[in-house]
Structures are given as structure tokens and as C-alpha cells.
Coordinates of N, CA and C in Angstrom, one line a residue:
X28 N -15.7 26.8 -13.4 CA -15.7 25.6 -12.5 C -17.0 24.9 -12.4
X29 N -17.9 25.4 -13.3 CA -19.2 24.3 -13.0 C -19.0 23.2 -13.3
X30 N -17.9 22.3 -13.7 CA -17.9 21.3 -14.2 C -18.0 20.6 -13.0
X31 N -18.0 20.9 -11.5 CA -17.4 20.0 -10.5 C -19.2 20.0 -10.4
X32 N -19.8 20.6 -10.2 CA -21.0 20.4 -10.1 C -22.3 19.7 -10.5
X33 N -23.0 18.9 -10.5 CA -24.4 18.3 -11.2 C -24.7 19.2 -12.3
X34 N -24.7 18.6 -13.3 CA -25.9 19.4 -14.5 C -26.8 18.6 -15.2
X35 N -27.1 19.2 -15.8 CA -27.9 18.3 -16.9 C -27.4 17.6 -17.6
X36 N -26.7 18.4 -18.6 CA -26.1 18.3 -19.3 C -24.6 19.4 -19.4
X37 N -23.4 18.4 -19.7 CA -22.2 19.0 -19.9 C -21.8 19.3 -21.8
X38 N -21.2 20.2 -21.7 CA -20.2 20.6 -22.5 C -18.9 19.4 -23.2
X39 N -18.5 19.6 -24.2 CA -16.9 18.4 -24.9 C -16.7 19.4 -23.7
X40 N -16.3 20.4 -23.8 CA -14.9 21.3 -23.0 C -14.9 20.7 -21.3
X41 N -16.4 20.8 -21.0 CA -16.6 20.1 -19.7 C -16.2 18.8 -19.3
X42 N -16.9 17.8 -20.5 CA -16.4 16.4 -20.0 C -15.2 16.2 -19.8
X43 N -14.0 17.1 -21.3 CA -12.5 17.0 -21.1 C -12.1 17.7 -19.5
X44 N -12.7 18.7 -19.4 CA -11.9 19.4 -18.1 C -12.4 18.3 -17.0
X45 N -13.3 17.6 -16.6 CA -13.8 16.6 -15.8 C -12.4 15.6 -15.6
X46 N -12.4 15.0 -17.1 CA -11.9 13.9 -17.0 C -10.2 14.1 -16.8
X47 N -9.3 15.2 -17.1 CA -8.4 15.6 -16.7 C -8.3 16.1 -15.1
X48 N -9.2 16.5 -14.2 CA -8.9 16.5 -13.2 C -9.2 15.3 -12.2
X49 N -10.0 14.8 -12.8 CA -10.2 13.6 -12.1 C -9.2 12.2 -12.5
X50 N -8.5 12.0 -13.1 CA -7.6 11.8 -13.4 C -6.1 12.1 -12.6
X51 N -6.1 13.5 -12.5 CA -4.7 13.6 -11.6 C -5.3 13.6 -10.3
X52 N -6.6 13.3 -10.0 CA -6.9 13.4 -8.8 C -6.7 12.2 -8.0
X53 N -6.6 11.3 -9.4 CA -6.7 9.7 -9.2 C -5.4 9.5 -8.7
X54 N -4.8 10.2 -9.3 CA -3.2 9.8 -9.4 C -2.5 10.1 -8.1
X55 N -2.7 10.8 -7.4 CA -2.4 11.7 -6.7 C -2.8 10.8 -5.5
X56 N -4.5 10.2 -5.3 CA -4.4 9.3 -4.4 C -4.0 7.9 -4.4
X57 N -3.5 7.6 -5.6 CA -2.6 6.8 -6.0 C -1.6 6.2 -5.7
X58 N -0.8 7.8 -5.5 CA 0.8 7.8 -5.2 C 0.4 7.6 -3.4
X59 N -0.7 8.4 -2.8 CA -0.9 8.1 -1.3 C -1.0 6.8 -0.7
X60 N -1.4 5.4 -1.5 CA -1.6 4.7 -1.3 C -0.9 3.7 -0.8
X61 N 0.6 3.9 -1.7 CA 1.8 3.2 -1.6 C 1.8 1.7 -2.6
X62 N 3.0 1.3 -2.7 CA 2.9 0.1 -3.6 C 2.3 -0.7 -3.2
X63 N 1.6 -1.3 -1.4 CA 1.1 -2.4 -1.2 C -0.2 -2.4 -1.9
X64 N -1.1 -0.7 -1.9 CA -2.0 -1.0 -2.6 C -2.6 -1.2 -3.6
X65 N -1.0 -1.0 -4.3 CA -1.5 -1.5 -6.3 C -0.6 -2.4 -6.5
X66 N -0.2 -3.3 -5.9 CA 0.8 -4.6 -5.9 C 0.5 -5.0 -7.1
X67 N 1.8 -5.2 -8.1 CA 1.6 -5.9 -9.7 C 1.4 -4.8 -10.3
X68 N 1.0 -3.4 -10.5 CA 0.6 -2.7 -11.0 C 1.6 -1.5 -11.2
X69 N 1.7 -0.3 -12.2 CA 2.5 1.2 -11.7 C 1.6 2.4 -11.2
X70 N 1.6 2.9 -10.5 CA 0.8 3.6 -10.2 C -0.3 4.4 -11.7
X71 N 0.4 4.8 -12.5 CA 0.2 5.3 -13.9 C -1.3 4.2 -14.6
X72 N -0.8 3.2 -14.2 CA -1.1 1.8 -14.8 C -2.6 1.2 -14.0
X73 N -2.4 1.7 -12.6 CA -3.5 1.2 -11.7 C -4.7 2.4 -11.9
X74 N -4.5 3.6 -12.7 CA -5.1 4.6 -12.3 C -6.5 4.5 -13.7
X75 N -5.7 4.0 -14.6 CA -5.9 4.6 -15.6 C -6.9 3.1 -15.3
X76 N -6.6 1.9 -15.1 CA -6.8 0.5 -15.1 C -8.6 1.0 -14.3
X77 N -8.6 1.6 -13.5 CA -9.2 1.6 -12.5 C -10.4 2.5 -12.7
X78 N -10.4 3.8 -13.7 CA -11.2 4.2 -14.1 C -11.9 4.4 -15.0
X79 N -11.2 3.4 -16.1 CA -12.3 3.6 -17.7 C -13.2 2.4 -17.7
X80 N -13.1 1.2 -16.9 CA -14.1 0.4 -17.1 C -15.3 0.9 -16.2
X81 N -15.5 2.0 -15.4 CA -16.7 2.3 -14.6 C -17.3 3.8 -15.6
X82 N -16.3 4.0 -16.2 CA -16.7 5.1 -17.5 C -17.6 4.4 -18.3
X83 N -17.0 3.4 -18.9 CA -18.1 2.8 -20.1 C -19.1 1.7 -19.7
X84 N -19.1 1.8 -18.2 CA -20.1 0.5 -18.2 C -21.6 1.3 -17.4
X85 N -21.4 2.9 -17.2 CA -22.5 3.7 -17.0 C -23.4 3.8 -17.8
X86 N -23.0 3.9 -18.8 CA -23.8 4.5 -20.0 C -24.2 3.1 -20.9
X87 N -23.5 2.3 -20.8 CA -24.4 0.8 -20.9 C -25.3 0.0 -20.5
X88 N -25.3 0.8 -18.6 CA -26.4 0.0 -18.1 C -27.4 0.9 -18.1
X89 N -27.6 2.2 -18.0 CA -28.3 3.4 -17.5 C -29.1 3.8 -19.3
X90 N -30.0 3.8 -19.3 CA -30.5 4.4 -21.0 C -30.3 5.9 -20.5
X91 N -30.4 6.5 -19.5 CA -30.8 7.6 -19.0 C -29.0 8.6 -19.3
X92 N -28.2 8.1 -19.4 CA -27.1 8.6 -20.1 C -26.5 8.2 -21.0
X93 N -26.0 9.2 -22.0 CA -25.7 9.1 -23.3 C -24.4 9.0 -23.3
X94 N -23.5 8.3 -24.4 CA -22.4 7.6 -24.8 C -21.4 8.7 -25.2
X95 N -21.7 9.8 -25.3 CA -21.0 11.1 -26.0 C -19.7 11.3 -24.5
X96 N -20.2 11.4 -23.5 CA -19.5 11.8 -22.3 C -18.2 11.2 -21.8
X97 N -19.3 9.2 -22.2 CA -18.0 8.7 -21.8 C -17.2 8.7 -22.6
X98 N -17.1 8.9 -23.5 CA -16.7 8.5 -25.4 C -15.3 9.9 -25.1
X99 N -15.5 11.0 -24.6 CA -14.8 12.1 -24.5 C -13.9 11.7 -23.3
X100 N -14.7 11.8 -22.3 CA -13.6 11.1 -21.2 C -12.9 10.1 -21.4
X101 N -13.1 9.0 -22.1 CA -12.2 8.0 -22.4 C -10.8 8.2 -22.9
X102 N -11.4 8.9 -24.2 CA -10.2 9.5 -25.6 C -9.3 10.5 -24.5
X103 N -9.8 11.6 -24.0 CA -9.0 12.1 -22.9 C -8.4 11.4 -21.8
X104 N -9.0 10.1 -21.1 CA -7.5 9.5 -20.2 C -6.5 8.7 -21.0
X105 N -7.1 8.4 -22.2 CA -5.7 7.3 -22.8 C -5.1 8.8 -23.4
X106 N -5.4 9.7 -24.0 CA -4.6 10.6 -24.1 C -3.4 11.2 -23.0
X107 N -4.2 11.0 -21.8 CA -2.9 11.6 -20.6 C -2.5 10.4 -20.5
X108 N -2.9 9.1 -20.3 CA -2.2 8.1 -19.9 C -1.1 7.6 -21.2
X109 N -0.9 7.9 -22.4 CA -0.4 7.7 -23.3 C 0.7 9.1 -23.2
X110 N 0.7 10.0 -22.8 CA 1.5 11.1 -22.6 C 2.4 10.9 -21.4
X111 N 1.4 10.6 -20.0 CA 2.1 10.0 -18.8 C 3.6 9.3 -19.1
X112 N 2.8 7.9 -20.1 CA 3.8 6.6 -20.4 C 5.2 7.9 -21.0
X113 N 4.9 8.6 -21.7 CA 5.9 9.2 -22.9 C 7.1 9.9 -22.1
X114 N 6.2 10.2 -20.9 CA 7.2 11.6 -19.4 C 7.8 11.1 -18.9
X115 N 7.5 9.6 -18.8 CA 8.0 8.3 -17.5 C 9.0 8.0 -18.6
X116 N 9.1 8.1 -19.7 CA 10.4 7.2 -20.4 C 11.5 8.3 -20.6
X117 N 11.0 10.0 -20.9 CA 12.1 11.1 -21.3 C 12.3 11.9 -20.2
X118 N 11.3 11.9 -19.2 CA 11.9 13.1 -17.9 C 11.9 12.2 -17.0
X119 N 13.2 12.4 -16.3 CA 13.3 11.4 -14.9 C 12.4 12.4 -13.7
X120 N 12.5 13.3 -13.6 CA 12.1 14.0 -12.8 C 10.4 13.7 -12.7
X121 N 9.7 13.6 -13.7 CA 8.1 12.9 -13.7 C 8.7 11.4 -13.4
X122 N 9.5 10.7 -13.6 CA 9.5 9.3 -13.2 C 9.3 9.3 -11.9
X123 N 10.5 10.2 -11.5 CA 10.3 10.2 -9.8 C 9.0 10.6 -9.1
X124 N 8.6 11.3 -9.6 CA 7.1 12.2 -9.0 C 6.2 11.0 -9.3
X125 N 6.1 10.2 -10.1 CA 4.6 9.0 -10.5 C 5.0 8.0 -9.6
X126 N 6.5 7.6 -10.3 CA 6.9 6.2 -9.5 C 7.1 6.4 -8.1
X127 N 6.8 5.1 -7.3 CA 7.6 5.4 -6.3 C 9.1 4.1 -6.2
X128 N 9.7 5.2 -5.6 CA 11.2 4.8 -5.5 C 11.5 3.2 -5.1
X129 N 12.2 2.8 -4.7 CA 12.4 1.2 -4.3 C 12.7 1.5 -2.7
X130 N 12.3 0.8 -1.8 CA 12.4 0.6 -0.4 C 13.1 -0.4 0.4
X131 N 14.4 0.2 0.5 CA 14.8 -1.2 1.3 C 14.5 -1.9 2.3
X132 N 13.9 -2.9 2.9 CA 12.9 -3.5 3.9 C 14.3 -4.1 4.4
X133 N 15.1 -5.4 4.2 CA 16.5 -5.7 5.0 C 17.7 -5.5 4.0
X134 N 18.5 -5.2 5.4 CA 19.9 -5.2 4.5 C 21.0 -6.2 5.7
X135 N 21.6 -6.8 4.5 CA 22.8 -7.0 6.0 C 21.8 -8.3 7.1
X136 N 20.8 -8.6 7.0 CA 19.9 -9.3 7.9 C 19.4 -8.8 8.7
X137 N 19.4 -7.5 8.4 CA 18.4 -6.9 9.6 C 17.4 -6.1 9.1
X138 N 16.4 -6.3 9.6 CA 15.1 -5.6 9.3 C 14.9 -4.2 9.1
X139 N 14.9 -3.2 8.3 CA 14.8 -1.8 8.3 C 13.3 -1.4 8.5
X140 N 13.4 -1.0 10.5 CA 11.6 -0.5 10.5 C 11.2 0.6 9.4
X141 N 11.8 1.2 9.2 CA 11.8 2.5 8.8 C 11.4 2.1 7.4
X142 N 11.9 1.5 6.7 CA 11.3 0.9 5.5 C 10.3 0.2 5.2
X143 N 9.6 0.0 6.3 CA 8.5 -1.0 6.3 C 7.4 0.3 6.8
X144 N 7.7 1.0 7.4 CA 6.7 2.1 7.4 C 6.4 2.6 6.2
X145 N 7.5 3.2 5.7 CA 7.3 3.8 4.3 C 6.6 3.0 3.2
X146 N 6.8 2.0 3.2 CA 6.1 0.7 2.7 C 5.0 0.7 2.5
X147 N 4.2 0.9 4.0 CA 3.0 0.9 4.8 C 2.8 -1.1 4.6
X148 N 3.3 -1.9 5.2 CA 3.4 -3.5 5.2 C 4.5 -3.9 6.6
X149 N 3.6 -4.7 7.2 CA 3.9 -5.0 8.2 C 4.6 -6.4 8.6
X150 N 5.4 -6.7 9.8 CA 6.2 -7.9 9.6 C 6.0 -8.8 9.1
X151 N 4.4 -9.4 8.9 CA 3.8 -9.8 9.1 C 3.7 -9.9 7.3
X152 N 3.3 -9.2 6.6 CA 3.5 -9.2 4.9 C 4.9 -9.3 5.0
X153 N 6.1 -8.9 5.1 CA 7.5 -9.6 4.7 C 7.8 -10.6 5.0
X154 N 7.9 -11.4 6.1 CA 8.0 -12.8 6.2 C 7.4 -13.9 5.3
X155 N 5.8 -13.0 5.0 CA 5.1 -14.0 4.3 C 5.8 -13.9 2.7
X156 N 6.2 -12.6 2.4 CA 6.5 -12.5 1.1 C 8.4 -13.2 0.7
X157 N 9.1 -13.5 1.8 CA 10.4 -14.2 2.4 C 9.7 -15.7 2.2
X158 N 8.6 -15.8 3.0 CA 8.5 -17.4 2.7 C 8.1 -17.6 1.0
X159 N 7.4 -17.0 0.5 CA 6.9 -16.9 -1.1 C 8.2 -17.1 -1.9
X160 N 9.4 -16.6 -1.2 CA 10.8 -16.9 -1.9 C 11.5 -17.9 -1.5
X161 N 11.0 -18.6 -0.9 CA 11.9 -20.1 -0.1 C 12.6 -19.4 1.1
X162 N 12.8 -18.1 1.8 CA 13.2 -17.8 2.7 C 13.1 -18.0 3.7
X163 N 13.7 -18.7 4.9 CA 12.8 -19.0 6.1 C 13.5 -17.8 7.2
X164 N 14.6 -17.5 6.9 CA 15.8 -16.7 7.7 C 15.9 -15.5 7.4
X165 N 15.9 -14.6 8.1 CA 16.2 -13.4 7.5 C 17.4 -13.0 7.7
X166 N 17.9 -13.7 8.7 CA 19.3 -13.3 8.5 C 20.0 -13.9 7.8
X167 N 19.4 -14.9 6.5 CA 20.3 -15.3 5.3 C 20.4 -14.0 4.0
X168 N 19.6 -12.7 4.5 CA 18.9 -11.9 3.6 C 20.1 -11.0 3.6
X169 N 21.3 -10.8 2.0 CA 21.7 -9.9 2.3 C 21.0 -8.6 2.0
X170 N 19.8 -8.7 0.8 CA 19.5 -7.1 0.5 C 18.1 -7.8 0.1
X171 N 17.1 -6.4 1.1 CA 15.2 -7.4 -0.2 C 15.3 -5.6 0.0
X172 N 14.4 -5.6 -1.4 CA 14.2 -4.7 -1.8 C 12.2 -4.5 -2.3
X173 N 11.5 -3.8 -1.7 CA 10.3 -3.6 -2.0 C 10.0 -2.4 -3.3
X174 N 10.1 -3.1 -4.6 CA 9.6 -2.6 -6.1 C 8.9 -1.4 -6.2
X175 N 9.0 -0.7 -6.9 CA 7.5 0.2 -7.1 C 6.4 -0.8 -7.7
X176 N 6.4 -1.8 -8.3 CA 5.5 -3.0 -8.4 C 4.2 -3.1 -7.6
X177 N 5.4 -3.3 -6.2 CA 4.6 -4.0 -5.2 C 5.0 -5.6 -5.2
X178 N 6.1 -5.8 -5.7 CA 7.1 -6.9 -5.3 C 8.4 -7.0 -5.0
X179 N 8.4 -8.2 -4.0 CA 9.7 -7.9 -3.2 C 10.9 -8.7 -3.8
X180 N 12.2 -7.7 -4.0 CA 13.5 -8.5 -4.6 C 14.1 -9.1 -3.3
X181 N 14.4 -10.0 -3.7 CA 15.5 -11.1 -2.3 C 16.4 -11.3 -3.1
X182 N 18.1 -10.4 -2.2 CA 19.2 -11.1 -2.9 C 19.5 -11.5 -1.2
X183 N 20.0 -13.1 -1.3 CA 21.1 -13.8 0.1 C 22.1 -13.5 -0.2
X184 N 22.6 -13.5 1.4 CA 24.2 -13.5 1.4 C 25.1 -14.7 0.4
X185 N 26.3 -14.1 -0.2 CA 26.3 -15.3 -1.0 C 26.7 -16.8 0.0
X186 N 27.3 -16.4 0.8 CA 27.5 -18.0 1.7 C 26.3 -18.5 1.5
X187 N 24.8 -18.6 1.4 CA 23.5 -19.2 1.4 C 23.2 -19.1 0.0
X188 N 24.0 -18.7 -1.1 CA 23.5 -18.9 -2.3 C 23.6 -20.8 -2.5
X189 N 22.1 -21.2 -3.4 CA 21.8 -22.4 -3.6 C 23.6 -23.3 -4.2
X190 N 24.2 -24.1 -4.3 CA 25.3 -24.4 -5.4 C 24.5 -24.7 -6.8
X191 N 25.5 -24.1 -7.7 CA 25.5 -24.1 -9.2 C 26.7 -25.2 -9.6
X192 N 26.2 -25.5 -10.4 CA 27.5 -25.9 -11.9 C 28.3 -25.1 -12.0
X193 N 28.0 -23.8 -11.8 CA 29.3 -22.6 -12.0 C 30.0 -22.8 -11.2
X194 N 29.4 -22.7 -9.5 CA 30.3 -22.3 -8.7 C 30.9 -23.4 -8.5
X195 N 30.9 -24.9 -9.1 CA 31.4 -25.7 -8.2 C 32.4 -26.3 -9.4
X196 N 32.4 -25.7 -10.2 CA 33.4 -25.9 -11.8 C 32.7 -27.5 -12.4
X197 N 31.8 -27.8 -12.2 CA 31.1 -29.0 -12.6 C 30.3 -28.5 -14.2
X198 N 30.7 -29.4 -15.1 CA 30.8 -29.1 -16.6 C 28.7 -29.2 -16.5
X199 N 28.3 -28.6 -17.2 CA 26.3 -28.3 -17.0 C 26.1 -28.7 -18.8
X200 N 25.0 -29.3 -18.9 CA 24.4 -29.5 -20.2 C 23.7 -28.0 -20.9
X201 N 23.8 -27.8 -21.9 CA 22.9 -26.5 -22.5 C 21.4 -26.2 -22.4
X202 N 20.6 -25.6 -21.9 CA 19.0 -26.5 -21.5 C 18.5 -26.5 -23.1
X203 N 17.6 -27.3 -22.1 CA 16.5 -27.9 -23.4 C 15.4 -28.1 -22.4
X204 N 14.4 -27.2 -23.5 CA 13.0 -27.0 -23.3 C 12.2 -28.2 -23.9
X205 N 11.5 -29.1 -23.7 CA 10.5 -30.3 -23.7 C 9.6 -29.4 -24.8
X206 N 9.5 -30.2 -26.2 CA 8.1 -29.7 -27.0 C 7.3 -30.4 -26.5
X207 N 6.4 -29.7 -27.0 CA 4.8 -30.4 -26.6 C 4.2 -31.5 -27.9
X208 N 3.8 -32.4 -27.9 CA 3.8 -33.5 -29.0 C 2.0 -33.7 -28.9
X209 N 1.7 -34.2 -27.7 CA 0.3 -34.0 -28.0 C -0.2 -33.4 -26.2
X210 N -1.2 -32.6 -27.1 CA -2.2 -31.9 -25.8 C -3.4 -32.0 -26.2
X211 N -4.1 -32.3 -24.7 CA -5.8 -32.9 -25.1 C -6.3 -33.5 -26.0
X212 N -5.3 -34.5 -25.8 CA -6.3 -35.8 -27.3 C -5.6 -35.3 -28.4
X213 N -4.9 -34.1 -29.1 CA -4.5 -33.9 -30.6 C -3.0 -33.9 -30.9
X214 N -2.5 -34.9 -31.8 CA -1.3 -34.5 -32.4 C -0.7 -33.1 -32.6
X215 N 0.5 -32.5 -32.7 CA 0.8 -31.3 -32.6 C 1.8 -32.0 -33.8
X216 N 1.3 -32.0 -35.2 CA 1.8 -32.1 -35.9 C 3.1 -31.6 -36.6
X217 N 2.7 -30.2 -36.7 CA 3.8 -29.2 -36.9 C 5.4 -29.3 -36.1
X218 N 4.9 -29.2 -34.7 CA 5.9 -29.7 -33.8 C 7.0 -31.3 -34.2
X219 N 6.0 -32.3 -34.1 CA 6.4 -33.6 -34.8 C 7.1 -33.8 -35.5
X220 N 6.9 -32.8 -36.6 CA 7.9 -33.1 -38.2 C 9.3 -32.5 -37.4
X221 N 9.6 -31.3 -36.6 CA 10.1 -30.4 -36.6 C 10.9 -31.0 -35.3
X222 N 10.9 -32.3 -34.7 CA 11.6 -33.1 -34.2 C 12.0 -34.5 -34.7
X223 N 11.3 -34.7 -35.9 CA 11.8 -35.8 -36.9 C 10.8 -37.0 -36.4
X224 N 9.9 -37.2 -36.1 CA 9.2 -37.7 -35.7 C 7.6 -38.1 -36.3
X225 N 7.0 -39.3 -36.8 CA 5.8 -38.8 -37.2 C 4.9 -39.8 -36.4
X226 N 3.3 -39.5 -36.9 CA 2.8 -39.9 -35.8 C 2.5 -41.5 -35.5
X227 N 3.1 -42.8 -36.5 CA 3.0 -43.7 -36.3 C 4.2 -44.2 -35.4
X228 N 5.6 -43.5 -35.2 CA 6.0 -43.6 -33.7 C 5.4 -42.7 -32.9
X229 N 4.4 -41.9 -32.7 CA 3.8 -41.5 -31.6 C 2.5 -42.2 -30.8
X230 N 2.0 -43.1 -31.9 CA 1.2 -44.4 -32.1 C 1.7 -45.6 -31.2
X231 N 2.5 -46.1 -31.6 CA 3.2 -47.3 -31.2 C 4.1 -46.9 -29.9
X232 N 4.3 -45.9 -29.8 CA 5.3 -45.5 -28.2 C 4.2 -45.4 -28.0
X233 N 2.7 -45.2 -27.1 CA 2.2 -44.8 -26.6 C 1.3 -46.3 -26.2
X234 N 1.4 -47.1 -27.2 CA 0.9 -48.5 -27.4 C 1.9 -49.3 -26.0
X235 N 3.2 -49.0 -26.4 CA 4.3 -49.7 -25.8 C 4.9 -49.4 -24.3
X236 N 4.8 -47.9 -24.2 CA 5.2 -47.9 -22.9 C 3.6 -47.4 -21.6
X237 N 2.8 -47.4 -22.5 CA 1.4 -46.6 -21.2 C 0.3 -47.4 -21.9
X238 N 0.1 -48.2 -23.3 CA -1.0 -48.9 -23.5 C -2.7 -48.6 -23.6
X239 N -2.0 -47.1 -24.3 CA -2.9 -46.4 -24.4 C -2.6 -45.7 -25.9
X240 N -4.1 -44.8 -25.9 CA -4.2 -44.0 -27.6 C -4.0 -42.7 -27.3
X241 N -3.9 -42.3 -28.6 CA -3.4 -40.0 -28.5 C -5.1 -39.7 -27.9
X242 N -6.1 -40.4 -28.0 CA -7.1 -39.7 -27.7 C -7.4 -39.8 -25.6
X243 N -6.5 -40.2 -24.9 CA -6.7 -40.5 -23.8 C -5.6 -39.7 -22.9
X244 N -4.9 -39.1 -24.0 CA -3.3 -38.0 -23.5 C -4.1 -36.7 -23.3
X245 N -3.5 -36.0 -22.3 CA -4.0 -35.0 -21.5 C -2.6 -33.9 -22.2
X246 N -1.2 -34.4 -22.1 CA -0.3 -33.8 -22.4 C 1.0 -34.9 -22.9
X247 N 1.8 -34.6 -23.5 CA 2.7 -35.5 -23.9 C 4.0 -34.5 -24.5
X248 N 5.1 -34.5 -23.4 CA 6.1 -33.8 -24.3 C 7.2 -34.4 -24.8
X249 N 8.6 -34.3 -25.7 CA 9.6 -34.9 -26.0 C 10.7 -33.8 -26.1
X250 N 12.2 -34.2 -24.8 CA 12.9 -33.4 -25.3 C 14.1 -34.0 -26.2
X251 N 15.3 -33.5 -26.6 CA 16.5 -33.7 -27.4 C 17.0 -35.1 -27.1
X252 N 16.9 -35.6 -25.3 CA 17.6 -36.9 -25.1 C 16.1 -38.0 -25.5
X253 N 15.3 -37.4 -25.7 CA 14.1 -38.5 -26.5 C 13.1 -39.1 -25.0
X254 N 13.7 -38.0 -23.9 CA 12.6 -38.3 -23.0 C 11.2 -38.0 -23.3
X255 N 10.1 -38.7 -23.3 CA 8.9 -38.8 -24.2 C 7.7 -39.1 -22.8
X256 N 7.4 -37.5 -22.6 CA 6.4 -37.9 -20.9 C 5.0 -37.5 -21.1
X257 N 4.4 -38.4 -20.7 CA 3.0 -38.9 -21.0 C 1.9 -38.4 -19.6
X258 N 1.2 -37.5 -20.0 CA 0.1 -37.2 -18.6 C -1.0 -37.4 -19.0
X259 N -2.1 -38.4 -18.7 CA -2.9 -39.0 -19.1 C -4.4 -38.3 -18.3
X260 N -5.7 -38.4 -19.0 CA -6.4 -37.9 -18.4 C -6.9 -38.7 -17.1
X261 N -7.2 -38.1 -16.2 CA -7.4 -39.0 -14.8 C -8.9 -38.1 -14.5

């Protein structure tokens, strides 16, 4: 167990035993922290995120330690963290123990305290994260569900679902995505041909409807009905 100790100098066997325990040590306060504290992240993900950039940036600033230590510790966390990833996809039983579970915060429109404990996020984070979804009501909420993420799903009751084309048997166009024709001053030529277009109508539309040149376009897209929108630099 000297490894837990100061030395001079360590041992490969030492760095590796180092960097393996401190590693599930990580992990471990990790999972304590709950999803508010690694929001966007998996626990697996925030652990590993979290401690190789202060590994390799010791031994860069300091002359007084050598590159061998971190070089070992490194290869050994992406090794567990590449193993981790392998346990999380074949044993559900490690999924469960890394991840944490999903939390239901409302159901039905009503607030589940109990879920917000577990959470550790207070009224005060859901509402804000309800308004981040257009939510102003919670009792339009039939189910939110708090991620292992650290983001919140919002499904509404369907009476409050937005109207669709579906639901209202109203016939809907197929989408269409807007190419990009020119951005910051440059022809996107490739795109151009590949709408049938070349650049002396991108010349003279530009002349005709904004009286301006491709070098004064900030952005410029065209979709299928030939809408052709122009954002100029200001």
C-alpha cells in the first residue's frame, strides 16, 4: 500500500495501482453527486473527462516531474474507461451500478417530492428547466422525466399537445432543408451546381432584389420553392 503515500519516486506497478484506484474512487464520488452535478455528461464520461487533463498538464508545467507517471496513468484510465464503455453496453447489471436510473419529477401534473430529492434539484431548477421547454403549467405535464444526463424529458398531456398536420388530417409538404449558397463573402460553388444554378444568377439576383455583391453576404440560402434569403453583414 505505499502507493497511497508520498515518495520519491514510484514504480509502473505503482503508478498503475494509483491510477486504478483513484479512478473508482472518482467514480464512486461520482455516482454520489447525482445527475445535477454532471448535467450533459455520464457519470463514466465526467470521471474520466475530469481527470486526465490535470494528469498531463502537471508534468508540463512543473520540470520537477517526469512524463513517465503521467504517460502510465493515462494509458491505464482510458484502459478502464474503454472497458467501463464495453460493461455498460454487455452487463446490465454494471449499467445499473454506473448509470443512474431515470427519476420521475411529475406525473399526472403533480409534482413528485420524492423525486426531486433523489434528484438532489429543487423547485426552483424544474420550473426553470419546464420554462427551457415552453412549459409554463405543470399541470399540462403528463410525465418529465429527469435523465441520467442531467436532462429533463417533458411529455404533456395530450389535450395540450401543440396541433399537427397529422392530427388535424391537413395534407403537410415533405421538408426541405435551405442550402447554403453563400457564407461570408464566398460562393459555395459545389452546392450551386448541385441546385442547377450558377453564379451569374447569383450575381444578378443579388443586384435585383438587395443591390448588393457576394462580397457584402454574411449568409445566403436557397430552398426547392427557389426562396433565396439573403443576411447581409451589418
Amino acid at each position: 500500500m505505499d502507493f497511497f503515500q508520498g515518495q520519491e519516486t514510484l514504480t509502473s506497478i505503482q503508478w498503475v495501482l494509483r491510477a486504478v484506484v483513484g479512478f473508482l474512487f472518482l467514480l464512486i464520488v461520482t455516482r454520489a453527486l447525482g445527475q445535477r452535478a454532471i448535467s450533459q455528461l455520464r457519470p463514466l464520461d465526467f470521471a474520466i473527462a475530469l481527470v486526465i487533463g490535470n494528469i498531463i498538464a502537471h508534468p508540463l508545467s512543473d520540470e520537477k516531474l517526469g512524463l513517465k507517471g503521467s504517460i502510465i496513468t493515462t494509458t491505464v484510465l482510458l484502459a478502464l474507461y474503454l472497458t467501463g464503455i464495453f460493461m455498460i453496453l454487455k452487463l446490465p447489471w454494471f449499467r445499473r451500478l454506473v448509470n443512474h436510473a431515470p427519476i420521475t419529477l411529475v406525473q399526472n401534473g403533480e409534482i413528485i417530492n420524492q423525486g426531486l430529492n433523489k434528484a438532489k434539484i429543487s423547485i426552483d431548477v424544474l420550473l426553470e428547466e419546464l420554462r427551457e421547454k415552453k412549459v409554463e403549467d405543470v399541470k399540462k405535464v403528463a410525465l418529465a422525466i429527469w435523465e441520467a444526463d442531467g436532462k429533463l424529458s417533458v411529455f404533456l398531456d395530450p389535450k395540450y399537445d401543440p396541433l399537427t398536420p397529422s392530427s388535424t388530417q391537413m395534407a403537410s409538404e415533405p421538408f426541405d432543408f435551405p442550402r447554403t449558397i453563400i457564407k461570408e463573402g464566398k460562393i459555395h460553388f459545389e452546392v450551386l451546381h448541385q441546385v442547377q444554378k450558377d453564379e451569374s444568377w447569383v450575381v444578378s439576383t443579388l443586384e435585383r432584389l438587395y443591390q448588393t455583391e457576394v462580397k457584402n453576404v454574411l449568409l445566403a440560402t436557397l430552398d426547392k420553392k427557389e426562396n433565396f434569403k439573403v443576411f447581409l453583414y451589418k
